[in-house]
mmCIF file of C-alpha atoms and ligand atoms in Angstrom:
data_model
loop_
_atom_site.group_PDB
_atom_site.id
_atom_site.type_symbol
_atom_site.label_atom_id
_atom_site.label_comp_id
_atom_site.label_asym_id
_atom_site.label_seq_id
_atom_site.Cartn_x
_atom_site.Cartn_y
_atom_site.Cartn_z
ATOM 1 C CA VAL A 353 15.584 1.772 15.138
ATOM 2 C CA ARG A 354 16.550 0.488 18.574
ATOM 3 C CA ARG A 355 19.942 2.203 18.322
ATOM 4 C CA ALA A 356 18.377 5.521 17.304
ATOM 5 C CA LEU A 357 15.794 5.406 20.092
ATOM 6 C CA LYS A 358 18.501 4.584 22.664
ATOM 7 C CA GLN A 359 20.719 7.409 21.444
ATOM 8 C CA GLN A 360 17.893 9.974 21.370
ATOM 9 C CA PRO A 361 15.628 9.397 24.379
ATOM 10 C CA ASP A 362 13.682 12.613 23.612
ATOM 11 C CA ILE A 363 12.093 11.034 20.508
ATOM 12 C CA LYS A 364 8.312 10.920 21.039
ATOM 13 C CA TYR A 365 6.989 9.909 17.640
ATOM 14 C CA LEU A 366 8.104 7.557 14.918
ATOM 15 C CA SER A 367 6.519 7.452 11.499
ATOM 16 C CA VAL A 368 7.117 4.832 8.856
ATOM 17 C CA VAL A 369 5.563 3.720 5.578
ATOM 18 C CA HIS A 370 4.365 0.110 5.510
ATOM 19 C CA SER A 371 4.121 -0.380 1.749
ATOM 20 C CA GLU A 372 6.276 2.146 -0.126
ATOM 21 C CA THR A 373 4.256 2.471 -3.308
ATOM 22 C CA PRO A 374 6.878 4.371 -5.368
ATOM 23 C CA SER A 375 9.645 1.854 -4.628
ATOM 24 C CA THR A 376 7.210 -1.124 -4.430
ATOM 25 C CA THR A 377 8.899 -2.370 -1.243
ATOM 26 C CA LEU A 378 7.884 -3.088 2.354
ATOM 27 C CA ASN A 379 9.200 -1.886 5.692
ATOM 28 C CA PRO A 380 9.131 -4.271 8.697
ATOM 29 C CA VAL A 381 6.466 -2.332 10.614
ATOM 30 C CA ARG A 382 5.711 -5.215 12.978
ATOM 31 C CA GLU A 383 9.295 -5.264 14.266
ATOM 32 C CA ILE A 384 9.599 -1.464 14.258
ATOM 33 C CA GLY A 385 6.286 -1.012 16.104
ATOM 34 C CA ARG A 386 7.269 -3.458 18.820
ATOM 35 C CA ILE A 387 10.649 -1.790 19.372
ATOM 36 C CA ALA A 388 9.045 1.680 19.510
ATOM 37 C CA GLN A 389 6.527 0.379 22.041
ATOM 38 C CA GLU A 390 9.395 -0.738 24.339
ATOM 39 C CA PHE A 391 10.553 2.902 24.380
ATOM 40 C CA GLY A 392 7.061 4.370 24.844
ATOM 41 C CA VAL A 393 7.300 6.047 21.433
ATOM 42 C CA ILE A 394 4.072 6.673 19.487
ATOM 43 C CA THR A 395 4.258 4.914 16.124
ATOM 44 C CA ILE A 396 2.420 6.217 13.083
ATOM 45 C CA VAL A 397 2.248 3.887 10.084
ATOM 46 C CA ASP A 398 1.247 4.866 6.559
ATOM 47 C CA THR A 399 -0.395 1.716 5.251
ATOM 48 C CA VAL A 400 -2.190 3.518 2.421
ATOM 49 C CA SER A 401 -1.175 0.875 -0.110
ATOM 50 C CA GLY A 402 -0.706 -1.852 2.510
ATOM 51 C CA LEU A 403 -4.194 -2.429 3.902
ATOM 52 C CA GLY A 404 -5.874 -5.313 2.107
ATOM 53 C CA GLY A 405 -2.634 -6.383 0.415
ATOM 54 C CA GLU A 406 -0.457 -6.982 3.462
ATOM 55 C CA PHE A 407 -1.376 -8.429 6.806
ATOM 56 C CA LEU A 408 -1.465 -5.748 9.522
ATOM 57 C CA SER A 409 -2.346 -5.970 13.204
ATOM 58 C CA PRO A 410 -1.876 -2.541 14.852
ATOM 59 C CA GLU A 411 -2.834 -3.703 18.369
ATOM 60 C CA ASP A 412 -0.442 -6.665 18.376
ATOM 61 C CA TRP A 413 2.391 -4.835 16.677
ATOM 62 C CA GLY A 414 2.509 -1.725 18.883
ATOM 63 C CA ILE A 415 1.284 0.560 16.099
ATOM 64 C CA ASP A 416 -0.523 3.563 17.584
ATOM 65 C CA ILE A 417 -1.876 5.128 14.428
ATOM 66 C CA ALA A 418 -2.327 3.262 11.147
ATOM 67 C CA ILE A 419 -3.524 5.279 8.186
ATOM 68 C CA ALA A 420 -4.970 3.761 5.019
ATOM 69 C CA GLY A 421 -6.999 4.775 2.000
ATOM 70 C CA PRO A 422 -9.896 3.045 0.247
ATOM 71 C CA GLN A 423 -8.364 3.550 -3.199
ATOM 72 C CA LYS A 424 -5.447 1.152 -3.140
ATOM 73 C CA CYS A 425 -5.652 -2.558 -2.250
ATOM 74 C CA LEU A 426 -9.247 -2.188 -1.034
ATOM 75 C CA GLY A 427 -10.132 -1.264 -4.622
ATOM 76 C CA GLY A 428 -12.373 1.646 -3.630
ATOM 77 C CA THR A 429 -12.651 5.323 -4.500
ATOM 78 C CA PRO A 430 -10.257 8.004 -3.218
ATOM 79 C CA GLY A 431 -11.541 10.638 -0.795
ATOM 80 C CA LEU A 432 -11.570 9.203 2.717
ATOM 81 C CA THR A 433 -8.904 8.389 5.267
ATOM 82 C CA ILE A 434 -9.203 5.175 7.260
ATOM 83 C CA MET A 435 -7.402 5.176 10.609
ATOM 84 C CA SER A 436 -6.892 3.156 13.730
ATOM 85 C CA VAL A 437 -5.901 5.055 16.874
ATOM 86 C CA SER A 438 -4.547 3.445 20.050
ATOM 87 C CA PRO A 439 -5.400 4.593 23.621
ATOM 88 C CA ALA A 440 -1.813 5.895 23.949
ATOM 89 C CA ALA A 441 -2.237 8.011 20.808
ATOM 90 C CA TRP A 442 -5.525 9.494 22.117
ATOM 91 C CA GLN A 443 -3.762 10.327 25.395
ATOM 92 C CA ALA A 444 -0.889 12.014 23.541
ATOM 93 C CA MET A 445 -3.400 14.130 21.595
ATOM 94 C CA GLU A 446 -5.258 15.086 24.769
ATOM 95 C CA LYS A 447 -2.022 15.994 26.566
ATOM 96 C CA LYS A 448 -0.892 18.324 23.777
ATOM 97 C CA ASN A 449 -1.088 21.913 25.019
ATOM 98 C CA PRO A 450 -3.293 23.331 23.594
ATOM 99 C CA PRO A 451 -4.957 20.255 22.040
ATOM 100 C CA HIS A 452 -5.707 20.401 18.328
ATOM 101 C CA ARG A 453 -9.416 21.246 18.205
ATOM 102 C CA GLY A 454 -12.036 22.965 16.096
ATOM 103 C CA ALA A 455 -10.674 21.797 12.739
ATOM 104 C CA TYR A 456 -11.697 19.291 10.087
ATOM 105 C CA ASN A 457 -8.505 17.314 10.747
ATOM 106 C CA SER A 458 -8.905 17.314 14.543
ATOM 107 C CA LEU A 459 -9.104 13.658 15.505
ATOM 108 C CA LEU A 460 -10.156 14.675 19.018
ATOM 109 C CA ASP A 461 -13.235 16.414 17.579
ATOM 110 C CA PHE A 462 -14.119 13.266 15.648
ATOM 111 C CA LYS A 463 -13.616 11.177 18.780
ATOM 112 C CA ASP A 464 -15.837 13.316 21.024
ATOM 113 C CA LYS A 465 -18.563 13.769 18.477
ATOM 114 C CA TRP A 466 -18.600 10.577 16.413
ATOM 115 C CA ILE A 467 -16.902 7.804 18.379
ATOM 116 C CA ASP A 468 -18.321 8.802 21.781
ATOM 117 C CA ASN A 469 -21.666 10.349 20.759
ATOM 118 C CA ARG A 470 -22.468 9.145 17.218
ATOM 119 C CA VAL A 471 -22.825 12.701 15.894
ATOM 120 C CA PHE A 472 -20.695 13.482 12.840
ATOM 121 C CA PRO A 473 -18.746 16.718 13.487
ATOM 122 C CA PHE A 474 -19.195 17.932 9.894
ATOM 123 C CA THR A 475 -21.490 17.106 6.996
ATOM 124 C CA PRO A 476 -20.308 13.609 6.102
ATOM 125 C CA LEU A 477 -19.214 12.810 2.571
ATOM 126 C CA VAL A 478 -21.998 10.240 2.290
ATOM 127 C CA THR A 479 -21.192 9.103 -1.247
ATOM 128 C CA GLU A 480 -17.651 8.190 -0.205
ATOM 129 C CA VAL A 481 -18.881 6.495 2.957
ATOM 130 C CA TYR A 482 -21.264 4.325 0.897
ATOM 131 C CA ALA A 483 -18.475 3.588 -1.581
ATOM 132 C CA LEU A 484 -16.161 2.531 1.248
ATOM 133 C CA GLU A 485 -18.869 0.377 2.803
ATOM 134 C CA SER A 486 -19.372 -1.346 -0.536
ATOM 135 C CA VAL A 487 -15.717 -2.339 -0.933
ATOM 136 C CA LEU A 488 -15.426 -3.354 2.719
ATOM 137 C CA MET A 489 -18.454 -5.641 2.302
ATOM 138 C CA GLN A 490 -16.765 -7.196 -0.726
ATOM 139 C CA VAL A 491 -13.588 -7.774 1.290
ATOM 140 C CA LEU A 492 -15.572 -9.344 4.121
ATOM 141 C CA GLU A 493 -17.526 -11.541 1.703
ATOM 142 C CA GLU A 494 -14.274 -12.855 0.256
ATOM 143 C CA GLY A 495 -12.730 -13.011 3.736
ATOM 144 C CA LEU A 496 -9.885 -10.694 4.762
ATOM 145 C CA GLU A 497 -7.351 -13.514 4.905
ATOM 146 C CA ARG A 498 -8.169 -14.779 1.431
ATOM 147 C CA TYR A 499 -8.364 -11.235 0.084
ATOM 148 C CA THR A 500 -4.851 -10.503 1.368
ATOM 149 C CA ALA A 501 -3.546 -13.895 0.226
ATOM 150 C CA ARG A 502 -4.944 -13.227 -3.274
ATOM 151 C CA HIS A 503 -2.905 -10.020 -3.464
ATOM 152 C CA GLY A 504 0.162 -11.965 -2.303
ATOM 153 C CA ALA A 505 -0.398 -14.706 -4.898
ATOM 154 C CA ILE A 506 -0.823 -12.239 -7.761
ATOM 155 C CA ALA A 507 2.257 -10.294 -6.664
ATOM 156 C CA ARG A 508 4.306 -13.525 -6.558
ATOM 157 C CA ALA A 509 3.009 -14.487 -10.002
ATOM 158 C CA CYS A 510 3.854 -11.012 -11.280
ATOM 159 C CA ARG A 511 7.403 -11.367 -10.003
ATOM 160 C CA ALA A 512 7.664 -14.782 -11.668
ATOM 161 C CA GLY A 513 6.443 -13.198 -14.903
ATOM 162 C CA VAL A 514 8.937 -10.342 -14.718
ATOM 163 C CA LYS A 515 11.814 -12.743 -14.120
ATOM 164 C CA GLY A 516 10.420 -15.111 -16.767
ATOM 165 C CA MET A 517 10.795 -12.463 -19.449
ATOM 166 C CA GLY A 518 14.390 -11.815 -18.405
ATOM 167 C CA LEU A 519 13.767 -8.559 -16.538
ATOM 168 C CA GLU A 520 15.041 -7.637 -13.094
ATOM 169 C CA LEU A 521 12.883 -6.908 -10.082
ATOM 170 C CA TRP A 522 13.511 -3.532 -8.454
ATOM 171 C CA ALA A 523 13.210 -4.940 -4.918
ATOM 172 C CA ALA A 524 16.611 -6.129 -3.709
ATOM 173 C CA ARG A 525 14.996 -9.261 -2.239
ATOM 174 C CA GLU A 526 11.635 -10.847 -2.923
ATOM 175 C CA GLU A 527 10.774 -10.899 0.808
ATOM 176 C CA ILE A 528 10.590 -7.108 0.782
ATOM 177 C CA ALA A 529 8.569 -6.856 -2.433
ATOM 178 C CA GLY A 530 5.049 -5.565 -1.709
ATOM 179 C CA ALA A 531 1.708 -6.996 -2.801
ATOM 180 C CA ALA A 532 0.304 -3.733 -4.173
ATOM 181 C CA VAL A 533 2.715 -3.052 -7.033
ATOM 182 C CA THR A 534 5.727 -4.746 -8.569
ATOM 183 C CA GLY A 535 8.757 -2.685 -9.521
ATOM 184 C CA VAL A 536 10.689 -3.657 -12.631
ATOM 185 C CA THR A 537 14.163 -2.216 -13.190
ATOM 186 C CA VAL A 538 14.245 -0.348 -16.489
ATOM 187 C CA PRO A 539 16.398 -2.533 -18.783
ATOM 188 C CA ALA A 540 19.737 -1.109 -19.924
ATOM 189 C CA GLY A 541 19.390 0.875 -23.141
ATOM 190 C CA LEU A 542 15.726 1.780 -22.556
ATOM 191 C CA THR A 543 14.025 4.560 -20.607
ATOM 192 C CA ASP A 544 10.967 4.384 -18.390
ATOM 193 C CA GLU A 545 9.374 7.116 -20.490
ATOM 194 C CA ALA A 546 9.803 5.120 -23.730
ATOM 195 C CA ILE A 547 8.197 2.034 -22.195
ATOM 196 C CA LEU A 548 5.382 3.888 -20.431
ATOM 197 C CA SER A 549 4.427 6.049 -23.394
ATOM 198 C CA ALA A 550 4.492 3.110 -25.834
ATOM 199 C CA MET A 551 2.270 1.088 -23.496
ATOM 200 C CA ARG A 552 -0.167 3.948 -23.200
ATOM 201 C CA GLU A 553 -0.167 5.349 -26.713
ATOM 202 C CA ARG A 554 0.065 2.126 -28.722
ATOM 203 C CA TYR A 555 -1.840 -0.267 -26.507
ATOM 204 C CA GLY A 556 -4.012 1.916 -24.263
ATOM 205 C CA LEU A 557 -2.551 0.520 -21.061
ATOM 206 C CA MET A 558 -1.407 2.998 -18.451
ATOM 207 C CA ILE A 559 1.165 2.010 -15.858
ATOM 208 C CA THR A 560 3.533 4.356 -14.052
ATOM 209 C CA GLY A 561 7.166 4.831 -13.139
ATOM 210 C CA ALA A 562 8.570 5.883 -9.795
ATOM 211 C CA LEU A 563 8.859 9.240 -8.022
ATOM 212 C CA GLY A 564 11.600 11.353 -6.468
ATOM 213 C CA GLU A 565 15.185 10.190 -6.523
ATOM 214 C CA ILE A 566 14.334 6.779 -8.030
ATOM 215 C CA LYS A 567 12.310 8.274 -10.882
ATOM 216 C CA GLY A 568 13.422 6.818 -14.204
ATOM 217 C CA LYS A 569 14.923 3.699 -12.677
ATOM 218 C CA LEU A 570 11.853 1.480 -12.557
ATOM 219 C CA ILE A 571 8.391 0.941 -13.963
ATOM 220 C CA ARG A 572 5.557 -0.413 -11.842
ATOM 221 C CA LEU A 573 2.979 -3.097 -12.582
ATOM 222 C CA GLY A 574 -0.067 -2.587 -10.365
ATOM 223 C CA HIS A 575 -2.167 -5.330 -8.823
ATOM 224 C CA MET A 576 -4.435 -3.739 -6.231
ATOM 225 C CA GLY A 577 -8.062 -4.514 -5.540
ATOM 226 C CA LYS A 578 -9.855 -5.742 -8.655
ATOM 227 C CA ALA A 579 -6.534 -5.692 -10.508
ATOM 228 C CA ALA A 580 -5.253 -8.471 -8.223
ATOM 229 C CA HIS A 581 -6.570 -10.920 -10.804
ATOM 230 C CA PRO A 582 -4.908 -13.050 -13.548
ATOM 231 C CA PHE A 583 -6.827 -11.131 -16.235
ATOM 232 C CA PHE A 584 -5.138 -7.808 -15.450
ATOM 233 C CA LEU A 585 -1.790 -9.456 -14.711
ATOM 234 C CA ALA A 586 -1.696 -11.303 -18.043
ATOM 235 C CA GLY A 587 -2.734 -8.124 -19.841
ATOM 236 C CA GLN A 588 0.023 -6.022 -18.309
ATOM 237 C CA LEU A 589 2.754 -8.614 -18.810
ATOM 238 C CA GLY A 590 1.608 -9.388 -22.363
ATOM 239 C CA VAL A 591 1.572 -5.733 -23.394
ATOM 240 C CA LEU A 592 4.935 -5.194 -21.692
ATOM 241 C CA GLU A 593 6.395 -8.053 -23.768
ATOM 242 C CA ARG A 594 4.961 -6.512 -26.926
ATOM 243 C CA VAL A 595 6.301 -3.033 -26.106
ATOM 244 C CA LEU A 596 9.786 -4.282 -25.212
ATOM 245 C CA ALA A 597 9.903 -6.069 -28.575
ATOM 246 C CA ASP A 598 8.697 -2.880 -30.308
ATOM 247 C CA LEU A 599 11.572 -1.028 -28.641
ATOM 248 C CA GLY A 600 14.093 -3.564 -29.868
ATOM 249 C CA TRP A 601 14.628 -5.434 -26.612
ATOM 250 C CA PRO A 602 14.981 -9.221 -27.087
ATOM 251 C CA VAL A 603 11.723 -10.836 -25.990
ATOM 252 C CA GLN A 604 10.504 -14.374 -26.135
ATOM 253 C CA PHE A 605 6.765 -13.829 -26.467
ATOM 254 C CA GLY A 606 4.810 -15.614 -23.777
ATOM 255 C CA ALA A 607 7.773 -16.150 -21.445
ATOM 256 C CA GLY A 608 6.556 -13.618 -18.880
ATOM 257 C CA VAL A 609 2.846 -14.325 -19.149
ATOM 258 C CA GLY A 610 3.525 -18.069 -19.095
ATOM 259 C CA ALA A 611 5.695 -17.933 -15.977
ATOM 260 C CA ALA A 612 3.100 -15.795 -14.207
ATOM 261 C CA MET A 613 0.197 -18.083 -15.059
ATOM 262 C CA ALA A 614 2.235 -21.164 -14.080
ATOM 263 C CA ALA A 615 2.860 -19.564 -10.674
ATOM 264 C CA LEU A 616 -0.896 -19.321 -10.071
ATOM 265 C CA GLU A 617 -1.431 -23.086 -10.066
ATOM 266 C CA GLY A 618 -3.961 -24.116 -7.446
ATOM 267 C CA TRP A 619 -5.565 -20.692 -7.184
ATOM 268 C CA ASP A 620 -9.259 -20.259 -7.855
ATOM 269 C CA PHE A 621 -10.287 -16.754 -8.892
HETATM 270 C C1 PLP B 292 2.289 4.925 0.533
HETATM 271 C C2 PLP B 292 1.380 6.095 0.230
HETATM 272 N N1 PLP B 292 1.154 6.987 1.200
HETATM 273 C C3 PLP B 292 0.338 8.044 0.981
HETATM 274 C C4 PLP B 292 -0.278 8.239 -0.220
HETATM 275 C C5 PLP B 292 -1.149 9.436 -0.383
HETATM 276 O O1 PLP B 292 -2.468 9.086 -0.409
HETATM 277 P P1 PLP B 292 -3.527 10.200 -0.847
HETATM 278 O O2 PLP B 292 -3.154 10.554 -2.250
HETATM 279 O O3 PLP B 292 -4.847 9.517 -0.731
HETATM 280 O O4 PLP B 292 -3.351 11.337 0.089
HETATM 281 C C6 PLP B 292 -0.076 7.338 -1.257
HETATM 282 C C7 PLP B 292 -0.747 7.556 -2.555
HETATM 283 O O5 PLP B 292 -0.346 7.193 -3.592
HETATM 284 C C8 PLP B 292 0.783 6.233 -1.027
HETATM 285 O O6 PLP B 292 1.015 5.349 -1.997
#
């Protein structure tokens, strides 16, 4: 990032995904944000599946705009966008000629009306606001640090389970594996579609594969929000063991679930 910003001094904005949900991996947004800040570049971070699962500190990390959703690690309903906006990002929006105004997605309109004057610029989606408040209260009751650590612990246990049943993690290194979802490389001789459809049709458990150029190469076990719990983890790993055996892959029943539960020692859910 530093090399690119040095070579192209006209770069004004940098955008990066914090937790790449399709590939189940993380980008080092703290380091990237700090480098971009040195160059006066506005950094926009998609932390849609990061917030609540990964630690994030936009002010300390030089992140100007962080965008999240209630429906991932916060365990809420889809429909709203949650954002943090730095003073530098507000200035950049105000300096734009002409500024983006008079539209539902004009952040400046929201700032003038709601942040500065407590008048919502449009009819608010009150049901979604109440739903978001409810999950945020639950996060605060548990404590943000513990909430995030719980996602980390379940993700680690999931990885232990995947390895325990002889499967390969999609992430090249565990340090870059995210807390929202765990990617499992589709074992040789099987297809993602065969695994996913057997899980869904025979056992009523829906998980997904990947998207874009990595589609077909991995399946994803989710552990966001309420699903960041041993109950859902054991269920997914147990059904995956069953399905792999159904498809003729050599499975030692209990190896994955056992390794995952062993990795949760000391945790109180
Ligand atoms: C990393 C990431 N960014 C953006 C999105 C899009 O969020 P939405 O569907 O709420 O627009 C998703 C949704 O899956 C996501 O995982």
